[in-house]
mmCIF file of C-alpha atoms in Angstrom:
data_model
loop_
_atom_site.group_PDB
_atom_site.id
_atom_site.type_symbol
_atom_site.label_atom_id
_atom_site.label_comp_id
_atom_site.label_asym_id
_atom_site.label_seq_id
_atom_site.Cartn_x
_atom_site.Cartn_y
_atom_site.Cartn_z
ATOM 1 C CA MET A 115 3.265 -28.247 -6.165
ATOM 2 C CA LEU A 116 1.185 -29.179 -3.135
ATOM 3 C CA ALA A 117 3.167 -31.986 -1.550
ATOM 4 C CA ASP A 118 5.965 -31.468 0.991
ATOM 5 C CA SER A 119 9.612 -32.079 0.064
ATOM 6 C CA ASP A 120 9.962 -35.365 1.982
ATOM 7 C CA THR A 121 7.043 -36.853 0.087
ATOM 8 C CA THR A 122 7.958 -35.607 -3.385
ATOM 9 C CA SER A 123 11.440 -37.103 -3.127
ATOM 10 C CA GLU A 124 9.819 -40.551 -3.213
ATOM 11 C CA LEU A 125 7.271 -39.799 -5.936
ATOM 12 C CA SER A 126 7.256 -39.227 -9.668
ATOM 13 C CA ALA A 127 4.963 -36.810 -11.495
ATOM 14 C CA ASP A 128 2.619 -37.769 -14.286
ATOM 15 C CA ILE A 129 0.018 -35.802 -16.268
ATOM 16 C CA GLN A 130 -3.495 -37.260 -16.382
ATOM 17 C CA ASN A 131 -6.527 -35.898 -18.225
ATOM 18 C CA PHE A 132 -9.817 -35.266 -16.426
ATOM 19 C CA SER A 133 -13.078 -34.088 -17.970
ATOM 20 C CA LEU A 134 -15.045 -31.042 -16.791
ATOM 21 C CA PHE A 135 -18.615 -30.030 -17.531
ATOM 22 C CA ILE A 136 -19.395 -26.339 -17.003
ATOM 23 C CA SER A 137 -22.801 -24.666 -17.224
ATOM 24 C CA SER A 138 -24.241 -21.244 -16.431
ATOM 25 C CA TRP A 139 -27.901 -20.274 -16.267
ATOM 26 C CA ASN A 140 -29.727 -17.117 -15.211
ATOM 27 C CA VAL A 141 -33.032 -18.511 -13.943
ATOM 28 C CA GLY A 142 -34.737 -15.139 -13.527
ATOM 29 C CA GLY A 143 -35.723 -15.497 -9.869
ATOM 30 C CA ILE A 144 -37.919 -18.524 -10.628
ATOM 31 C CA ALA A 145 -37.792 -21.424 -8.187
ATOM 32 C CA PRO A 146 -37.195 -24.783 -9.870
ATOM 33 C CA PRO A 147 -40.321 -26.890 -10.464
ATOM 34 C CA ASN A 148 -40.191 -30.218 -8.668
ATOM 35 C CA ASP A 149 -40.411 -32.048 -11.986
ATOM 36 C CA LEU A 150 -37.617 -30.071 -13.695
ATOM 37 C CA ASN A 151 -35.479 -32.613 -15.529
ATOM 38 C CA MET A 152 -31.840 -31.505 -15.334
ATOM 39 C CA GLU A 153 -30.646 -34.334 -17.563
ATOM 40 C CA GLY A 154 -31.210 -32.164 -20.622
ATOM 41 C CA LEU A 155 -28.929 -29.453 -19.263
ATOM 42 C CA LEU A 156 -26.218 -31.889 -18.182
ATOM 43 C CA ASP A 157 -26.036 -33.195 -21.767
ATOM 44 C CA THR A 158 -24.522 -36.625 -21.159
ATOM 45 C CA ARG A 159 -25.337 -38.172 -24.521
ATOM 46 C CA ASN A 160 -21.668 -38.568 -25.419
ATOM 47 C CA ASN A 161 -19.980 -39.109 -22.079
ATOM 48 C CA LEU A 162 -20.050 -38.465 -18.363
ATOM 49 C CA ALA A 163 -17.620 -35.890 -17.007
ATOM 50 C CA ASP A 164 -15.455 -36.349 -13.928
ATOM 51 C CA ILE A 165 -16.442 -32.994 -12.423
ATOM 52 C CA TYR A 166 -19.594 -30.897 -12.939
ATOM 53 C CA VAL A 167 -19.601 -27.160 -12.230
ATOM 54 C CA LEU A 168 -23.002 -25.473 -12.408
ATOM 55 C CA GLY A 169 -23.417 -21.758 -11.884
ATOM 56 C CA PHE A 170 -26.729 -19.932 -11.548
ATOM 57 C CA GLN A 171 -27.708 -16.282 -11.429
ATOM 58 C CA GLU A 172 -30.905 -14.816 -10.000
ATOM 59 C CA ILE A 173 -31.931 -17.943 -8.114
ATOM 60 C CA VAL A 174 -33.903 -15.410 -6.070
ATOM 61 C CA PRO A 175 -35.657 -12.269 -7.380
ATOM 62 C CA LEU A 176 -33.255 -9.338 -7.131
ATOM 63 C CA ASN A 177 -35.355 -7.088 -4.903
ATOM 64 C CA ALA A 178 -34.546 -5.138 -1.747
ATOM 65 C CA GLY A 179 -35.546 -8.007 0.532
ATOM 66 C CA SER A 180 -33.325 -10.616 -1.131
ATOM 67 C CA VAL A 181 -30.260 -8.374 -1.279
ATOM 68 C CA ILE A 182 -30.003 -8.210 2.515
ATOM 69 C CA VAL A 183 -30.424 -11.990 2.876
ATOM 70 C CA PRO A 184 -27.391 -13.504 1.123
ATOM 71 C CA GLU A 185 -28.449 -17.174 1.405
ATOM 72 C CA ASN A 186 -31.631 -19.157 0.913
ATOM 73 C CA THR A 187 -30.887 -22.673 2.091
ATOM 74 C CA ILE A 188 -34.175 -24.133 0.865
ATOM 75 C CA LEU A 189 -33.662 -22.946 -2.712
ATOM 76 C CA CYS A 190 -30.079 -24.218 -2.783
ATOM 77 C CA MET A 191 -31.244 -27.591 -1.511
ATOM 78 C CA GLN A 192 -33.920 -27.723 -4.221
ATOM 79 C CA TRP A 193 -31.419 -27.097 -7.006
ATOM 80 C CA ASN A 194 -28.905 -29.538 -5.537
ATOM 81 C CA SER A 195 -31.554 -32.205 -5.146
ATOM 82 C CA LEU A 196 -32.501 -31.942 -8.827
ATOM 83 C CA ILE A 197 -28.842 -32.065 -9.856
ATOM 84 C CA ARG A 198 -28.106 -35.039 -7.608
ATOM 85 C CA THR A 199 -31.071 -36.965 -9.002
ATOM 86 C CA ALA A 200 -30.090 -36.284 -12.603
ATOM 87 C CA LEU A 201 -26.381 -37.012 -12.218
ATOM 88 C CA ASN A 202 -26.768 -40.231 -10.322
ATOM 89 C CA LYS A 203 -29.599 -41.475 -12.528
ATOM 90 C CA ILE A 204 -27.456 -40.817 -15.577
ATOM 91 C CA ALA A 205 -24.445 -42.441 -13.963
ATOM 92 C CA VAL A 206 -26.322 -45.651 -13.231
ATOM 93 C CA ASN A 207 -27.544 -45.765 -16.827
ATOM 94 C CA ASN A 208 -24.008 -45.304 -18.162
ATOM 95 C CA ILE A 209 -22.030 -47.928 -16.254
ATOM 96 C CA THR A 210 -21.080 -49.720 -19.446
ATOM 97 C CA LEU A 211 -19.912 -46.453 -20.980
ATOM 98 C CA GLN A 212 -17.716 -45.777 -17.954
ATOM 99 C CA LYS A 213 -16.055 -49.164 -18.284
ATOM 100 C CA VAL A 214 -15.090 -48.220 -21.840
ATOM 101 C CA GLU A 215 -13.830 -44.856 -20.572
ATOM 102 C CA GLU A 216 -11.652 -46.610 -18.015
ATOM 103 C CA GLU A 217 -9.997 -48.702 -20.695
ATOM 104 C CA GLU A 218 -9.451 -45.782 -23.076
ATOM 105 C CA ASN A 219 -8.286 -43.041 -20.694
ATOM 106 C CA GLN A 220 -6.452 -45.050 -18.037
ATOM 107 C CA LYS A 221 -7.592 -42.836 -15.159
ATOM 108 C CA VAL A 222 -5.572 -42.913 -11.974
ATOM 109 C CA TYR A 223 -8.518 -43.844 -9.797
ATOM 110 C CA PRO A 224 -10.522 -47.054 -10.137
ATOM 111 C CA LEU A 225 -13.622 -46.801 -12.296
ATOM 112 C CA ASN A 226 -15.692 -49.830 -11.484
ATOM 113 C CA LYS A 227 -19.372 -50.661 -11.497
ATOM 114 C CA GLU A 228 -19.919 -49.569 -7.929
ATOM 115 C CA SER A 229 -17.692 -46.539 -7.422
ATOM 116 C CA SER A 230 -17.899 -44.786 -10.797
ATOM 117 C CA SER A 231 -21.682 -44.544 -10.776
ATOM 118 C CA HIS A 232 -22.059 -41.992 -7.996
ATOM 119 C CA PHE A 233 -21.544 -38.236 -7.850
ATOM 120 C CA GLU A 234 -21.300 -36.151 -4.706
ATOM 121 C CA CYS A 235 -21.429 -32.414 -4.119
ATOM 122 C CA ILE A 236 -18.003 -31.224 -2.993
ATOM 123 C CA ILE A 237 -19.097 -27.626 -2.364
ATOM 124 C CA SER A 238 -21.947 -25.222 -3.051
ATOM 125 C CA LYS A 239 -22.295 -21.569 -2.138
ATOM 126 C CA GLN A 240 -24.869 -18.806 -2.645
ATOM 127 C CA MET A 241 -24.518 -15.031 -2.511
ATOM 128 C CA VAL A 242 -27.980 -13.495 -3.045
ATOM 129 C CA GLY A 243 -28.779 -14.553 -6.638
ATOM 130 C CA VAL A 244 -25.405 -16.092 -7.519
ATOM 131 C CA PHE A 245 -25.116 -19.796 -6.755
ATOM 132 C CA ILE A 246 -22.362 -22.246 -7.663
ATOM 133 C CA THR A 247 -22.441 -25.974 -7.009
ATOM 134 C CA ILE A 248 -19.684 -28.466 -7.871
ATOM 135 C CA TRP A 249 -20.030 -32.230 -8.133
ATOM 136 C CA ALA A 250 -17.417 -34.955 -8.557
ATOM 137 C CA ARG A 251 -17.264 -38.697 -8.973
ATOM 138 C CA SER A 252 -17.009 -40.272 -5.548
ATOM 139 C CA PRO A 253 -13.630 -41.972 -6.267
ATOM 140 C CA LEU A 254 -12.148 -38.506 -6.836
ATOM 141 C CA LEU A 255 -13.058 -37.198 -3.393
ATOM 142 C CA PRO A 256 -9.866 -38.345 -1.594
ATOM 143 C CA PHE A 257 -7.805 -36.415 -4.146
ATOM 144 C CA ILE A 258 -9.759 -33.136 -3.898
ATOM 145 C CA ARG A 259 -8.257 -30.920 -1.182
ATOM 146 C CA HIS A 260 -8.014 -27.330 0.018
ATOM 147 C CA THR A 261 -11.548 -26.406 -1.027
ATOM 148 C CA SER A 262 -12.514 -22.808 -0.254
ATOM 149 C CA VAL A 263 -14.828 -20.012 -1.363
ATOM 150 C CA SER A 264 -14.477 -16.268 -1.903
ATOM 151 C CA SER A 265 -17.497 -14.021 -2.553
ATOM 152 C CA VAL A 266 -17.332 -10.489 -3.943
ATOM 153 C CA GLY A 267 -20.336 -8.160 -4.040
ATOM 154 C CA CYS A 268 -20.298 -5.487 -6.768
ATOM 155 C CA GLY A 269 -23.921 -4.356 -6.662
ATOM 156 C CA ILE A 270 -25.632 -1.583 -4.710
ATOM 157 C CA PHE A 271 -23.072 0.794 -3.139
ATOM 158 C CA GLY A 272 -20.401 -1.228 -4.933
ATOM 159 C CA TYR A 273 -20.491 -4.025 -2.357
ATOM 160 C CA LEU A 274 -23.923 -5.649 -2.043
ATOM 161 C CA GLY A 275 -24.474 -9.042 -3.588
ATOM 162 C CA ASN A 276 -27.168 -8.349 -6.165
ATOM 163 C CA LYS A 277 -24.222 -8.329 -8.584
ATOM 164 C CA GLY A 278 -20.807 -9.874 -8.130
ATOM 165 C CA SER A 279 -19.232 -13.311 -7.935
ATOM 166 C CA VAL A 280 -18.795 -16.497 -5.963
ATOM 167 C CA SER A 281 -15.476 -18.209 -6.685
ATOM 168 C CA VAL A 282 -14.477 -21.712 -5.652
ATOM 169 C CA ARG A 283 -10.939 -23.034 -5.363
ATOM 170 C CA PHE A 284 -9.741 -26.597 -4.860
ATOM 171 C CA CYS A 285 -6.804 -28.790 -5.717
ATOM 172 C CA LEU A 286 -7.226 -32.026 -7.629
ATOM 173 C CA HIS A 287 -4.121 -34.095 -6.974
ATOM 174 C CA GLU A 288 -1.311 -31.528 -7.482
ATOM 175 C CA THR A 289 -3.168 -29.072 -9.751
ATOM 176 C CA SER A 290 -5.172 -26.076 -8.532
ATOM 177 C CA PHE A 291 -8.524 -25.103 -10.057
ATOM 178 C CA CYS A 292 -10.540 -21.898 -9.715
ATOM 179 C CA PHE A 293 -14.123 -21.440 -10.939
ATOM 180 C CA VAL A 294 -15.623 -17.942 -10.965
ATOM 181 C CA CYS A 295 -19.425 -17.703 -11.179
ATOM 182 C CA SER A 296 -20.547 -14.109 -11.676
ATOM 183 C CA HIS A 297 -23.389 -11.753 -12.516
ATOM 184 C CA LEU A 298 -22.051 -8.468 -13.893
ATOM 185 C CA ALA A 299 -23.775 -5.099 -14.285
ATOM 186 C CA SER A 300 -26.779 -5.032 -16.611
ATOM 187 C CA GLY A 301 -27.815 -2.396 -19.136
ATOM 188 C CA GLY A 302 -27.936 -2.117 -22.904
ATOM 189 C CA LYS A 303 -27.072 1.572 -23.256
ATOM 190 C CA GLU A 304 -23.822 2.787 -24.735
ATOM 191 C CA GLY A 305 -21.255 2.985 -21.959
ATOM 192 C CA ASP A 306 -22.883 0.345 -19.725
ATOM 193 C CA GLU A 307 -20.106 -2.039 -20.698
ATOM 194 C CA ARG A 308 -17.687 0.095 -18.666
ATOM 195 C CA GLN A 309 -19.501 -0.867 -15.459
ATOM 196 C CA ARG A 310 -19.278 -4.528 -16.451
ATOM 197 C CA ASN A 311 -15.547 -4.076 -16.977
ATOM 198 C CA ALA A 312 -15.318 -2.412 -13.574
ATOM 199 C CA ASP A 313 -17.177 -5.327 -11.940
ATOM 200 C CA ALA A 314 -14.813 -7.822 -13.557
ATOM 201 C CA SER A 315 -11.819 -5.807 -12.393
ATOM 202 C CA GLN A 316 -13.210 -5.731 -8.832
ATOM 203 C CA ILE A 317 -13.741 -9.492 -8.875
ATOM 204 C CA LEU A 318 -10.173 -10.116 -10.007
ATOM 205 C CA SER A 319 -8.683 -7.744 -7.433
ATOM 206 C CA ARG A 320 -10.896 -8.473 -4.419
ATOM 207 C CA THR A 321 -11.210 -12.266 -4.628
ATOM 208 C CA ARG A 322 -8.943 -13.807 -2.001
ATOM 209 C CA PHE A 323 -8.629 -17.396 -0.825
ATOM 210 C CA PRO A 324 -7.118 -18.489 2.516
ATOM 211 C CA CYS A 325 -3.338 -18.459 2.681
ATOM 212 C CA ASP A 326 -1.479 -21.714 3.318
ATOM 213 C CA SER A 327 2.242 -21.151 2.981
ATOM 214 C CA PHE A 328 3.088 -24.784 3.759
ATOM 215 C CA HIS A 329 1.255 -26.015 0.655
ATOM 216 C CA HIS A 330 1.992 -22.870 -1.389
ATOM 217 C CA LEU A 331 -1.677 -22.449 -2.236
ATOM 218 C CA PRO A 332 -2.641 -19.614 -4.587
ATOM 219 C CA ARG A 333 -4.705 -16.774 -3.143
ATOM 220 C CA LYS A 334 -5.811 -14.863 -6.253
ATOM 221 C CA ILE A 335 -7.845 -16.075 -9.217
ATOM 222 C CA LEU A 336 -5.139 -15.861 -11.860
ATOM 223 C CA GLN A 337 -2.561 -17.636 -9.683
ATOM 224 C CA HIS A 338 -4.363 -20.967 -10.105
ATOM 225 C CA ASP A 339 -3.299 -23.558 -12.660
ATOM 226 C CA ARG A 340 -6.702 -23.920 -14.353
ATOM 227 C CA VAL A 341 -9.240 -21.071 -14.275
ATOM 228 C CA ILE A 342 -12.761 -20.964 -15.747
ATOM 229 C CA TRP A 343 -15.149 -17.981 -15.517
ATOM 230 C CA LEU A 344 -18.854 -18.582 -16.100
ATOM 231 C CA GLY A 345 -21.970 -16.524 -15.671
ATOM 232 C CA ASP A 346 -24.311 -13.829 -16.867
ATOM 233 C CA LEU A 347 -21.583 -11.414 -17.891
ATOM 234 C CA ASN A 348 -24.251 -9.194 -19.461
ATOM 235 C CA TYR A 349 -22.145 -7.957 -22.391
ATOM 236 C CA ARG A 350 -24.253 -6.784 -25.328
ATOM 237 C CA ILE A 351 -23.769 -6.061 -29.036
ATOM 238 C CA TYR A 352 -22.528 -2.729 -30.466
ATOM 239 C CA LEU A 353 -25.301 -2.435 -33.052
ATOM 240 C CA PRO A 354 -28.708 -0.734 -33.252
ATOM 241 C CA GLU A 355 -31.528 -2.932 -32.039
ATOM 242 C CA ALA A 356 -33.251 -3.246 -35.412
ATOM 243 C CA ILE A 357 -30.049 -4.370 -37.121
ATOM 244 C CA THR A 358 -29.294 -6.806 -34.303
ATOM 245 C CA ARG A 359 -32.748 -8.401 -34.562
ATOM 246 C CA SER A 360 -32.467 -8.669 -38.340
ATOM 247 C CA LEU A 361 -29.085 -10.381 -38.141
ATOM 248 C CA VAL A 362 -30.350 -12.729 -35.420
ATOM 249 C CA ASN A 363 -33.336 -13.680 -37.579
ATOM 250 C CA ASP A 364 -30.899 -14.468 -40.420
ATOM 251 C CA ARG A 365 -28.598 -16.389 -38.052
ATOM 252 C CA GLN A 366 -25.640 -14.199 -38.998
ATOM 253 C CA TRP A 367 -23.627 -15.062 -35.905
ATOM 254 C CA SER A 368 -20.225 -14.142 -37.320
ATOM 255 C CA ILE A 369 -21.323 -10.590 -38.190
ATOM 256 C CA LEU A 370 -22.934 -10.098 -34.792
ATOM 257 C CA LEU A 371 -19.891 -11.431 -32.950
ATOM 258 C CA GLN A 372 -17.679 -8.869 -34.633
ATOM 259 C CA LYS A 373 -19.665 -6.297 -32.616
ATOM 260 C CA ASP A 374 -19.964 -8.329 -29.431
ATOM 261 C CA GLN A 375 -18.727 -6.381 -26.406
ATOM 262 C CA LEU A 376 -17.041 -9.305 -24.649
ATOM 263 C CA LYS A 377 -15.276 -10.399 -27.838
ATOM 264 C CA ALA A 378 -13.967 -6.845 -28.124
ATOM 265 C CA GLU A 379 -12.634 -7.005 -24.555
ATOM 266 C CA LEU A 380 -10.968 -10.350 -25.241
ATOM 267 C CA ARG A 381 -9.329 -8.955 -28.398
ATOM 268 C CA GLU A 382 -8.160 -5.731 -26.787
ATOM 269 C CA GLY A 383 -7.094 -7.354 -23.535
ATOM 270 C CA CYS A 384 -8.099 -4.426 -21.321
ATOM 271 C CA ILE A 385 -9.915 -6.452 -18.649
ATOM 272 C CA PHE A 386 -9.680 -10.065 -19.755
ATOM 273 C CA LYS A 387 -6.083 -10.098 -20.971
ATOM 274 C CA GLY A 388 -5.028 -13.645 -21.779
ATOM 275 C CA TRP A 389 -8.554 -15.078 -21.423
ATOM 276 C CA GLN A 390 -10.020 -17.281 -24.157
ATOM 277 C CA GLU A 391 -13.458 -18.259 -25.409
ATOM 278 C CA GLU A 392 -14.420 -21.020 -27.816
ATOM 279 C CA GLU A 393 -16.146 -20.063 -31.054
ATOM 280 C CA ILE A 394 -19.859 -19.292 -30.598
ATOM 281 C CA GLU A 395 -22.145 -21.119 -33.020
ATOM 282 C CA PHE A 396 -25.465 -20.718 -31.211
ATOM 283 C CA ALA A 397 -28.183 -18.083 -30.997
ATOM 284 C CA PRO A 398 -28.029 -15.253 -28.423
ATOM 285 C CA THR A 399 -29.142 -16.456 -25.006
ATOM 286 C CA TYR A 400 -31.063 -13.320 -23.920
ATOM 287 C CA LYS A 401 -33.768 -11.943 -23.668
ATOM 288 C CA TYR A 402 -36.724 -14.314 -24.194
ATOM 289 C CA TYR A 403 -40.302 -14.277 -23.080
ATOM 290 C CA PRO A 404 -40.460 -17.004 -20.391
ATOM 291 C CA ASP A 405 -41.852 -20.291 -21.681
ATOM 292 C CA SER A 406 -41.348 -19.075 -25.257
ATOM 293 C CA ASP A 407 -38.914 -19.085 -28.167
ATOM 294 C CA ASP A 408 -39.701 -15.429 -28.921
ATOM 295 C CA TYR A 409 -37.197 -12.736 -28.042
ATOM 296 C CA TYR A 410 -38.570 -10.107 -25.691
ATOM 297 C CA GLY A 411 -40.020 -6.999 -27.322
ATOM 298 C CA CYS A 412 -40.276 -8.520 -30.766
ATOM 299 C CA ASN A 413 -44.055 -7.842 -30.744
ATOM 300 C CA GLN A 414 -44.920 -11.230 -32.203
ATOM 301 C CA ASN A 415 -48.353 -12.758 -31.631
ATOM 302 C CA GLY A 416 -49.550 -9.586 -29.961
ATOM 303 C CA ARG A 417 -46.831 -9.721 -27.287
ATOM 304 C CA ARG A 418 -45.399 -6.407 -26.155
ATOM 305 C CA GLY A 419 -42.732 -5.299 -23.784
ATOM 306 C CA LYS A 420 -39.768 -3.007 -23.366
ATOM 307 C CA ASN A 421 -37.394 -3.638 -26.222
ATOM 308 C CA ARG A 422 -34.242 -5.562 -25.377
ATOM 309 C CA ALA A 423 -31.931 -6.389 -28.246
ATOM 310 C CA PRO A 424 -30.847 -10.062 -28.239
ATOM 311 C CA ALA A 425 -27.346 -10.657 -26.873
ATOM 312 C CA TRP A 426 -24.940 -13.354 -25.736
ATOM 313 C CA CYS A 427 -25.119 -12.352 -22.068
ATOM 314 C CA ASP A 428 -24.310 -15.836 -20.760
ATOM 315 C CA ARG A 429 -20.726 -16.953 -21.328
ATOM 316 C CA ILE A 430 -17.935 -19.342 -20.370
ATOM 317 C CA ILE A 431 -14.302 -18.235 -20.735
ATOM 318 C CA TRP A 432 -11.030 -19.635 -19.439
ATOM 319 C CA PHE A 433 -7.476 -18.613 -18.576
ATOM 320 C CA GLY A 434 -4.118 -20.341 -18.705
ATOM 321 C CA LYS A 435 -2.746 -23.533 -20.158
ATOM 322 C CA GLY A 436 -3.745 -27.145 -19.631
ATOM 323 C CA LEU A 437 -7.385 -26.755 -20.697
ATOM 324 C CA LYS A 438 -8.816 -27.986 -23.976
ATOM 325 C CA GLN A 439 -12.451 -27.196 -24.778
ATOM 326 C CA SER A 440 -14.425 -29.704 -26.821
ATOM 327 C CA GLN A 441 -17.969 -28.299 -26.661
ATOM 328 C CA TYR A 442 -19.689 -24.920 -26.333
ATOM 329 C CA ASN A 443 -23.427 -24.662 -26.841
ATOM 330 C CA ARG A 444 -26.680 -23.717 -25.151
ATOM 331 C CA GLY A 445 -29.573 -25.583 -23.609
ATOM 332 C CA GLU A 446 -33.173 -24.954 -24.610
ATOM 333 C CA PHE A 447 -34.832 -24.643 -21.210
ATOM 334 C CA ARG A 448 -37.684 -22.091 -21.235
ATOM 335 C CA LEU A 449 -37.896 -21.518 -17.486
ATOM 336 C CA SER A 450 -36.590 -17.937 -17.588
ATOM 337 C CA ASP A 451 -35.720 -15.135 -20.001
ATOM 338 C CA HIS A 452 -32.218 -16.632 -20.488
ATOM 339 C CA ARG A 453 -31.063 -19.837 -22.118
ATOM 340 C CA PRO A 454 -28.312 -21.710 -20.258
ATOM 341 C CA VAL A 455 -24.862 -22.184 -21.790
ATOM 342 C CA ARG A 456 -22.602 -25.170 -21.267
ATOM 343 C CA ALA A 457 -19.107 -26.335 -22.161
ATOM 344 C CA THR A 458 -16.913 -29.376 -21.744
ATOM 345 C CA PHE A 459 -13.175 -29.326 -21.134
ATOM 346 C CA THR A 460 -10.304 -31.734 -20.788
ATOM 347 C CA ALA A 461 -8.001 -30.573 -18.009
ATOM 348 C CA GLU A 462 -4.417 -31.674 -17.503
ATOM 349 C CA VAL A 463 -3.741 -32.640 -13.885
ATOM 350 C CA LYS A 464 -0.404 -33.349 -12.245
ATOM 351 C CA VAL A 465 -0.540 -36.645 -10.376
ATOM 352 C CA LEU A 466 2.136 -38.037 -8.093
ATOM 353 C CA SER A 467 2.793 -41.754 -8.032
ATOM 354 C CA PRO A 468 5.333 -43.844 -6.064
ATOM 355 C CA LEU A 469 8.739 -44.516 -7.585
ATOM 356 C CA TYR A 470 9.374 -48.197 -8.289
#
């Protein structure tokens, strides 16, 4: 798809599988402690991925001052430093595992003791509270091209960045990827979901990547080969608060999910037509007292606060073919009022190799 005609006439196409790790976390405007151990979030007990995509929301408090300053370089560097330390520490400790992976998966790039044990950031971008950072194994870097970013503000006045998205596009070999990290409109009242739908529609229509007619690069989100949307989508549950809390206490996920707003949108196909989500088998990710396992407003241990019914605000969904999800769960970090979510995928990638 991305090579010129003279080159493709001398090459054959093959499909290779690459692994992706995706995570989203609303950190509630709290700066990361210097001793925050990101290894728990990256969840590498079973394997190391080829590419890591981490999306954050509210990396700064969403107040009037932060909205007019779209980037905070120091905060981004802090998060990236923690991620770099965790990924490369884990990689060094898993060299033997990577040698096994090389033998089993027959990757197209060399996985050896030196080159497979290092991850580098290929791109990171902040828009007010939304921050996305993407990391790849260093041997992959020569095959990652046409990286670009498109930010869409959907907040105050319909355009400021307190809500909205940062999307990243790149091509791995001959396959295009798009990752959308977003923070949609909040609110638990009946009808608030319509504003979330409107935000999602704006993101899909207003996101544009640079045009390159020579390489036939896609410009819009849904034109890419592999698309993953992650973030605090803020969808709630169509049930009274008391019933929601009771069902959460009884771990009745299937009943709750029948009334989940995002699941309804996925079924009806009004906004997210053709999008998919893996089965949810974990507790709602919002809203907790910080540094606690108690949901906000539950009045336990003398705690009080404005009632907020628990909900699966934090989600990961995908679009198109060539993606197979193998994990969908949440992390148990207590830094903010949200728990992070994470997923792993196998992605099919078109690779060109010389004809013999």
